[in-house]
Tab-separated table of C-alpha atoms in Angstrom:
chain	number	residue	atom	x	y	z
A	28	MET	CA	133.297	106.048	98.448
A	29	GLN	CA	133.016	102.956	96.232
A	30	ARG	CA	131.983	100.764	99.176
A	31	VAL	CA	129.485	103.392	100.344
A	32	MET	CA	127.933	103.420	96.864
A	33	ARG	CA	127.713	99.603	96.948
A	34	ILE	CA	125.843	99.859	100.262
A	35	ILE	CA	123.407	102.346	98.716
A	36	GLU	CA	122.900	100.062	95.728
A	37	ARG	CA	122.316	97.117	98.093
A	38	LEU	CA	119.773	99.105	100.115
A	39	ILE	CA	117.883	100.163	96.986
A	40	THR	CA	117.762	96.561	95.798
A	41	GLU	CA	116.559	95.422	99.218
A	42	VAL	CA	113.822	98.057	99.406
A	43	LEU	CA	112.554	97.427	95.863
A	44	ASP	CA	112.548	93.623	96.167
A	45	ASP	CA	108.887	92.960	96.862
A	46	THR	CA	109.381	89.181	96.868
A	47	LYS	CA	110.952	89.327	100.348
A	48	GLU	CA	109.523	90.500	103.633
A	49	SER	CA	110.671	94.013	104.570
A	50	LEU	CA	113.579	94.211	106.972
A	51	THR	CA	113.695	96.569	109.927
A	52	GLY	CA	116.447	99.159	110.305
A	53	PRO	CA	118.450	97.077	112.805
A	54	GLU	CA	118.074	93.984	110.577
A	55	ILE	CA	119.405	95.901	107.569
A	56	ILE	CA	122.389	97.188	109.562
A	57	ALA	CA	123.104	93.676	110.865
A	58	MET	CA	122.904	92.317	107.300
A	59	LEU	CA	125.383	94.930	106.041
A	60	LEU	CA	127.756	94.240	108.940
A	61	ARG	CA	127.610	90.503	108.128
A	62	GLU	CA	128.447	91.356	104.507
A	63	GLY	CA	131.677	92.988	105.702
A	64	TYR	CA	130.801	96.680	105.735
A	65	ASN	CA	131.882	98.695	108.762
A	66	ALA	CA	129.702	101.028	110.831
A	67	ASP	CA	131.271	104.206	109.374
A	68	GLU	CA	130.541	103.101	105.802
A	69	ILE	CA	126.958	102.209	106.704
A	70	GLU	CA	126.465	105.554	108.448
A	71	GLN	CA	127.858	107.437	105.427
A	72	ALA	CA	125.542	105.559	103.069
A	73	LEU	CA	122.480	106.219	105.211
A	74	SER	CA	123.434	109.889	105.579
A	75	LEU	CA	123.696	110.229	101.804
A	76	ILE	CA	120.354	108.529	101.239
A	77	PHE	CA	118.514	110.607	103.810
A	78	SER	CA	120.127	113.880	102.681
A	79	LEU	CA	119.194	113.326	99.023
A	80	PRO	CA	115.697	114.910	99.185
A	81	GLU	CA	117.137	117.997	100.911
A	82	ALA	CA	119.945	118.240	98.340
A	83	ILE	CA	117.463	118.013	95.482
A	84	GLN	CA	115.214	120.614	97.119
A	85	ALA	CA	118.139	122.984	97.750
A	86	ARG	CA	119.306	122.592	94.157
A	87	SER	CA	115.847	123.216	92.729
A	88	GLU	CA	115.525	126.419	94.753
A	89	GLU	CA	118.838	127.724	93.382
A	90	VAL	CA	117.782	127.547	89.742
A	91	VAL	CA	114.623	129.339	88.694
A	92	TYR	CA	113.285	129.239	85.167
A	93	PRO	CA	110.411	131.732	85.218
A	94	ALA	CA	109.313	130.894	81.688
A	95	TRP	CA	109.011	127.200	82.618
A	96	GLN	CA	107.232	127.455	85.951
A	97	ASP	CA	103.712	127.208	84.565
A	98	SER	CA	104.483	125.381	81.347
A	99	MET	CA	104.630	121.760	80.326
A	100	ARG	CA	107.403	120.336	78.147
A	101	VAL	CA	106.128	118.471	75.098
A	102	PHE	CA	108.406	116.107	73.204
A	103	THR	CA	109.241	117.144	69.647
A	104	PRO	CA	108.359	114.701	66.848
A	105	GLU	CA	112.059	113.744	66.638
A	106	GLU	CA	112.210	113.074	70.402
A	107	ARG	CA	108.972	111.034	70.292
A	108	ALA	CA	110.324	108.944	67.414
A	109	LYS	CA	113.650	108.353	69.175
A	110	LEU	CA	112.355	107.580	72.703
A	111	ASP	CA	110.233	104.465	73.103
A	112	VAL	CA	106.953	104.967	74.973
A	113	GLU	CA	108.246	103.539	78.271
A	114	ALA	CA	111.325	105.785	78.129
A	115	GLN	CA	109.089	108.817	77.528
A	116	GLY	CA	106.985	107.917	80.579
A	117	TYR	CA	110.066	107.236	82.680
A	118	LEU	CA	111.599	110.592	81.763
A	119	LEU	CA	108.371	112.493	82.459
A	120	GLY	CA	108.101	110.626	85.774
A	121	LEU	CA	111.573	111.824	86.773
A	122	VAL	CA	110.606	115.418	85.976
A	123	GLY	CA	107.254	115.080	87.750
A	124	ALA	CA	108.961	113.696	90.859
A	125	ASN	CA	111.528	116.544	90.758
A	126	LEU	CA	114.371	114.039	90.412
A	127	ILE	CA	115.699	115.984	87.428
A	128	ASP	CA	115.186	119.661	86.668
A	129	GLN	CA	114.186	121.324	83.397
A	130	ALA	CA	117.771	122.122	82.394
A	131	GLU	CA	118.804	118.501	82.954
A	132	LEU	CA	115.775	117.368	80.938
A	133	GLU	CA	116.904	119.496	77.999
A	134	ASP	CA	120.464	118.154	78.267
A	135	ILE	CA	119.155	114.583	78.399
A	136	LEU	CA	116.941	115.121	75.352
A	137	GLY	CA	119.897	116.626	73.499
A	138	GLU	CA	121.917	113.489	74.239
A	139	VAL	CA	118.990	111.281	73.202
A	140	THR	CA	118.693	112.917	69.797
A	141	ALA	CA	122.472	112.835	69.296
A	142	LEU	CA	122.736	109.084	69.969
A	143	GLN	CA	123.285	107.014	66.846
A	144	LEU	CA	120.486	104.608	67.746
A	145	SER	CA	117.136	104.238	66.042
A	146	GLN	CA	115.325	103.878	69.375
A	147	VAL	CA	116.284	104.786	72.947
A	148	GLY	CA	114.839	102.727	75.789
A	149	ILE	CA	115.114	102.995	79.551
A	150	PRO	CA	118.561	101.316	79.806
A	151	GLU	CA	120.047	103.820	77.338
A	152	LEU	CA	118.216	106.639	79.122
A	153	GLN	CA	119.749	105.578	82.447
A	154	TRP	CA	123.192	105.616	80.822
A	155	ILE	CA	122.518	109.175	79.599
A	156	LEU	CA	121.276	110.179	83.075
A	157	GLY	CA	124.573	108.968	84.522
A	158	ARG	CA	126.423	111.240	82.095
A	159	VAL	CA	124.212	114.349	82.314
A	160	VAL	CA	123.317	114.640	86.016
A	161	GLU	CA	126.289	116.362	87.655
A	162	ASP	CA	125.468	115.564	91.281
A	163	GLU	CA	127.424	112.353	91.946
A	164	VAL	CA	124.916	110.728	94.280
A	165	ARG	CA	121.830	111.566	92.192
A	166	SER	CA	123.655	110.469	89.052
A	167	PHE	CA	124.509	107.115	90.620
A	168	LEU	CA	121.018	106.522	91.983
A	169	LEU	CA	119.235	107.511	88.763
A	170	SER	CA	121.533	105.538	86.497
A	171	THR	CA	121.470	102.317	88.538
A	172	ALA	CA	117.951	102.223	90.002
A	173	PRO	CA	115.980	99.102	89.065
A	174	VAL	CA	113.108	99.932	86.738
A	175	TYR	CA	109.828	98.103	86.307
A	176	SER	CA	108.344	98.098	82.826
A	177	SER	CA	104.651	98.027	82.025
A	178	SER	CA	104.928	94.265	81.525
A	179	ASP	CA	106.053	93.803	85.147
A	180	LYS	CA	103.439	93.407	87.833
A	181	ALA	CA	104.320	96.779	89.369
A	182	GLY	CA	103.692	98.646	86.134
A	183	ILE	CA	105.063	101.950	87.423
A	184	TRP	CA	108.414	103.678	87.616
A	185	TRP	CA	108.246	106.442	90.213
A	186	ASN	CA	105.601	107.194	92.805
């Protein structure tokens, strides 16, 4: 599973690297084969990546929070003071993109306020995501995904 996760990490890096020309599917597979990965590992990694949206959708349909369906979570003064502005935007982006659910958001915010740090940025938030999100694949992807700050030319986190 470790090698499969390394393939996923490599693919994410490749896709997000806008300094290079995009590779086609066969080119990516050839690159991974040259790097020493076998066809079964590559297939497992691609299966995990392409099943992720369905897994997230299935999970979100299982848990229903009627009181939260038409509401919007507002950070408490303590949460706003603890999370830097970019971390707040990143976290709201994850919720808006349905990459974390409301229960996970509450768990994450609980961890944020419990941390013995004066300010929590995106790197610390990703560490917390890795601890809070129980789904192994989502946890890995959310805690290791490259992030662009507002000072980068991209200026966005999740589309």
